[in-house]
Every structure is written in C-alpha cells, then in structure tokens.
C-alpha cells in the first residue's frame, strides 16, 4: 500500500512548497491535518501525515491501512529544546520537516539532535486527533460565517 518505489518523488513534491506554520497561528490550537493541495503549510505532524498520504497514492483507504497495520508509524521524539516533535517512520527510515529526507535514526539524531521517545502514536490516537482537528476546523468556519 506504500509507494516506496517513488518515495523520493513524493518527498520532493511535498518539499517544493513546504512552509512551516504553527498550528496556533493558523487554527488557535494543535491540529493534525493532511494537506491535500499545495502550498503545503503546517507543522511537524502535518508534514508527516501529508507525506504518508502522498505515499499512499492520495488514497484515504490506503492511508488508513498503512496507519492501522503500522506499515508507517508516527513517532514522538524529543527535540534538543526538550519539546515534543513528530516524525514519520517507514521501515528503518525516518523523515520529518527538519531533515526533509529519509534518514536512519542515527543520522536523524546526529543531524537534528532528536532523542527517541519510547512511545508511538497508536492508530486509534491518530484517528482521534484527526477527527478532533476536523471538528475544530469545521466549527471555526461556522463561527466565522456567523460573525460576518
């Protein structure tokens, strides 16, 4: 279900217009989004989710199969500043919005200073965070339209 043969072209496509934006600046709180069209603007989990969606053939069915079967994992790491950060793990390779390329854990740790956190986002938590984010965006739009 993962398009591993073309993973570099998916990475290149995402990186072409990637721009880091804090969720608080965009939505007022943490959200987990798949950015389906460029320009791709978001934070670390948005980068990971979007790349996984691209590598899943832009198919939500394949995306969820990859999440549920753990063919791809969203992993929590700790940055050098002590903050939580999300990276995408596929096989023995990792990628995030800092490296913007697939690297080994050793390379990620030496390049970025990330420390492993012995916890991954299990599929149920990913589902919950994405549903919660969709609901937040929906109600924000409703609220904005009522205030016009």
Short mmCIF file of C-alpha atoms in Angstrom, two decimals:
data_model
loop_
_atom_site.label_atom_id
_atom_site.label_comp_id
_atom_site.label_asym_id
_atom_site.label_seq_id
_atom_site.Cartn_x
_atom_site.Cartn_y
_atom_site.Cartn_z
CA UNK A 1 0.00 0.00 0.00
CA UNK A 2 3.01 2.32 0.31
CA UNK A 3 4.57 3.64 -2.88
CA UNK A 4 8.15 3.01 -1.81
CA UNK A 5 9.45 2.93 -5.39
CA UNK A 6 8.62 6.63 -5.79
CA UNK A 7 9.22 7.83 -2.23
CA UNK A 8 11.81 10.41 -3.29
CA UNK A 9 9.43 12.00 -5.80
CA UNK A 10 6.76 12.25 -3.09
CA UNK A 11 9.28 13.87 -0.73
CA UNK A 12 10.40 16.29 -3.45
CA UNK A 13 6.77 17.19 -4.27
CA UNK A 14 5.99 17.96 -0.63
CA UNK A 15 9.20 19.90 -0.10
CA UNK A 16 8.68 22.11 -3.18
CA UNK A 17 6.21 24.37 -1.39
CA UNK A 18 6.55 23.26 2.25
CA UNK A 19 6.32 26.12 4.70
CA UNK A 20 6.31 25.64 8.45
CA UNK A 21 3.37 27.31 10.18
CA UNK A 22 2.48 26.85 13.83
CA UNK A 23 -0.98 25.40 14.35
CA UNK A 24 -1.70 28.12 16.90
CA UNK A 25 -1.07 30.76 14.21
CA UNK A 26 -3.43 29.02 11.77
CA UNK A 27 -6.09 27.43 13.95
CA UNK A 28 -5.56 28.66 17.50
CA UNK A 29 -4.67 25.19 18.82
CA UNK A 30 -2.93 21.94 17.89
CA UNK A 31 -4.43 20.20 14.85
CA UNK A 32 -3.47 17.16 12.80
CA UNK A 33 -4.12 17.74 9.09
CA UNK A 34 -3.39 16.17 5.76
CA UNK A 35 -2.60 18.99 3.36
CA UNK A 36 -4.08 17.77 0.08
CA UNK A 37 -3.04 20.61 -2.22
CA UNK A 38 -0.01 22.89 -2.43
CA UNK A 39 1.05 25.17 -0.98
CA UNK A 40 1.75 22.80 1.88
CA UNK A 41 1.70 24.77 5.11
CA UNK A 42 1.67 23.22 8.55
CA UNK A 43 3.74 21.82 11.36
CA UNK A 44 5.57 18.57 12.05
CA UNK A 45 2.62 16.18 12.23
CA UNK A 46 1.01 17.82 9.19
CA UNK A 47 4.24 17.19 7.26
CA UNK A 48 4.32 13.53 8.34
CA UNK A 49 0.62 12.96 7.65
CA UNK A 50 0.77 14.62 4.25
CA UNK A 51 3.82 12.65 3.15
CA UNK A 52 2.16 9.42 4.25
CA UNK A 53 -0.98 10.39 2.32
CA UNK A 54 1.10 11.11 -0.80
CA UNK A 55 2.95 7.80 -0.43
CA UNK A 56 -0.45 6.09 0.00
CA UNK A 57 -1.40 7.17 -3.52
CA UNK A 58 -3.54 10.05 -2.24
CA UNK A 59 -5.97 7.42 -1.04
CA UNK A 60 -7.52 7.70 2.40
CA UNK A 61 -8.22 3.95 2.36
CA UNK A 62 -4.55 3.17 1.73
CA UNK A 63 -3.54 5.85 4.24
CA UNK A 64 -5.59 4.22 7.00
CA UNK A 65 -4.44 0.72 6.05
CA UNK A 66 -0.84 1.93 6.39
CA UNK A 67 -1.59 3.52 9.78
CA UNK A 68 -3.63 0.62 11.18
CA UNK A 69 -1.19 -2.08 10.03
CA UNK A 70 1.68 0.10 11.24
CA UNK A 71 3.44 -0.06 7.86
CA UNK A 72 4.05 3.58 8.66
CA UNK A 73 4.30 5.00 12.15
CA UNK A 74 4.02 8.47 13.55
CA UNK A 75 6.67 8.60 16.24
CA UNK A 76 7.08 11.13 19.01
CA UNK A 77 10.62 12.36 19.60
CA UNK A 78 12.10 14.97 21.88
CA UNK A 79 13.98 17.89 20.31
CA UNK A 80 17.16 19.45 21.69
CA UNK A 81 14.93 22.10 23.31
CA UNK A 82 13.01 19.37 25.15
CA UNK A 83 9.85 19.77 23.06
CA UNK A 84 7.71 17.02 21.60
CA UNK A 85 8.01 16.56 17.84
CA UNK A 86 6.51 14.12 15.32
CA UNK A 87 8.47 12.14 12.74
CA UNK A 88 7.31 9.57 10.19
CA UNK A 89 8.90 6.14 10.35
CA UNK A 90 8.71 3.72 7.45
CA UNK A 91 10.77 0.58 7.89
CA UNK A 92 14.10 1.62 9.37
CA UNK A 93 13.99 5.13 7.93
CA UNK A 94 12.70 8.35 9.44
CA UNK A 95 11.70 11.70 7.98
CA UNK A 96 10.43 14.97 9.39
CA UNK A 97 10.10 18.59 8.39
CA UNK A 98 13.63 19.23 9.72
CA UNK A 99 15.50 16.64 7.64
CA UNK A 100 13.08 16.70 4.70
CA UNK A 101 14.58 13.40 3.55
CA UNK A 102 14.52 9.80 4.70
CA UNK A 103 17.43 9.06 7.01
CA UNK A 104 18.40 6.42 9.53
CA UNK A 105 17.73 7.05 13.20
CA UNK A 106 21.44 7.62 13.77
CA UNK A 107 21.50 10.31 11.07
CA UNK A 108 18.38 11.98 12.45
CA UNK A 109 19.84 12.01 15.94
CA UNK A 110 23.19 13.42 14.78
CA UNK A 111 21.71 15.96 12.30
CA UNK A 112 18.82 17.20 14.45
CA UNK A 113 19.63 16.11 17.96
CA UNK A 114 16.30 14.31 18.34
CA UNK A 115 16.03 11.80 21.17
CA UNK A 116 13.85 8.73 20.95
CA UNK A 117 10.73 8.76 23.00
CA UNK A 118 9.66 5.20 23.74
CA UNK A 119 6.18 5.82 22.51
CA UNK A 120 4.49 5.99 19.14
CA UNK A 121 1.10 7.35 18.26
CA UNK A 122 -1.05 4.24 18.04
CA UNK A 123 -3.59 4.14 15.21
CA UNK A 124 -6.57 4.89 17.48
CA UNK A 125 -4.89 8.05 18.78
CA UNK A 126 -4.11 9.17 15.20
CA UNK A 127 -7.78 8.68 14.27
CA UNK A 128 -8.89 10.62 17.36
CA UNK A 129 -6.50 13.53 16.73
CA UNK A 130 -7.52 13.80 13.07
CA UNK A 131 -11.27 13.70 13.84
CA UNK A 132 -10.83 16.28 16.60
CA UNK A 133 -8.88 18.53 14.22
CA UNK A 134 -11.52 18.24 11.50
CA UNK A 135 -14.23 19.15 14.00
CA UNK A 136 -12.23 22.17 15.25
CA UNK A 137 -11.77 23.50 11.72
CA UNK A 138 -15.45 22.94 10.91
CA UNK A 139 -16.71 24.79 13.98
CA UNK A 140 -14.21 27.59 13.43
CA UNK A 141 -15.60 28.11 9.91
CA UNK A 142 -19.16 28.03 11.24
CA UNK A 143 -18.27 30.58 13.90
CA UNK A 144 -16.52 32.85 11.36
CA UNK A 145 -19.51 32.70 8.97
CA UNK A 146 -21.92 33.62 11.79
CA UNK A 147 -19.77 36.62 12.78
CA UNK A 148 -19.86 38.13 9.30
#
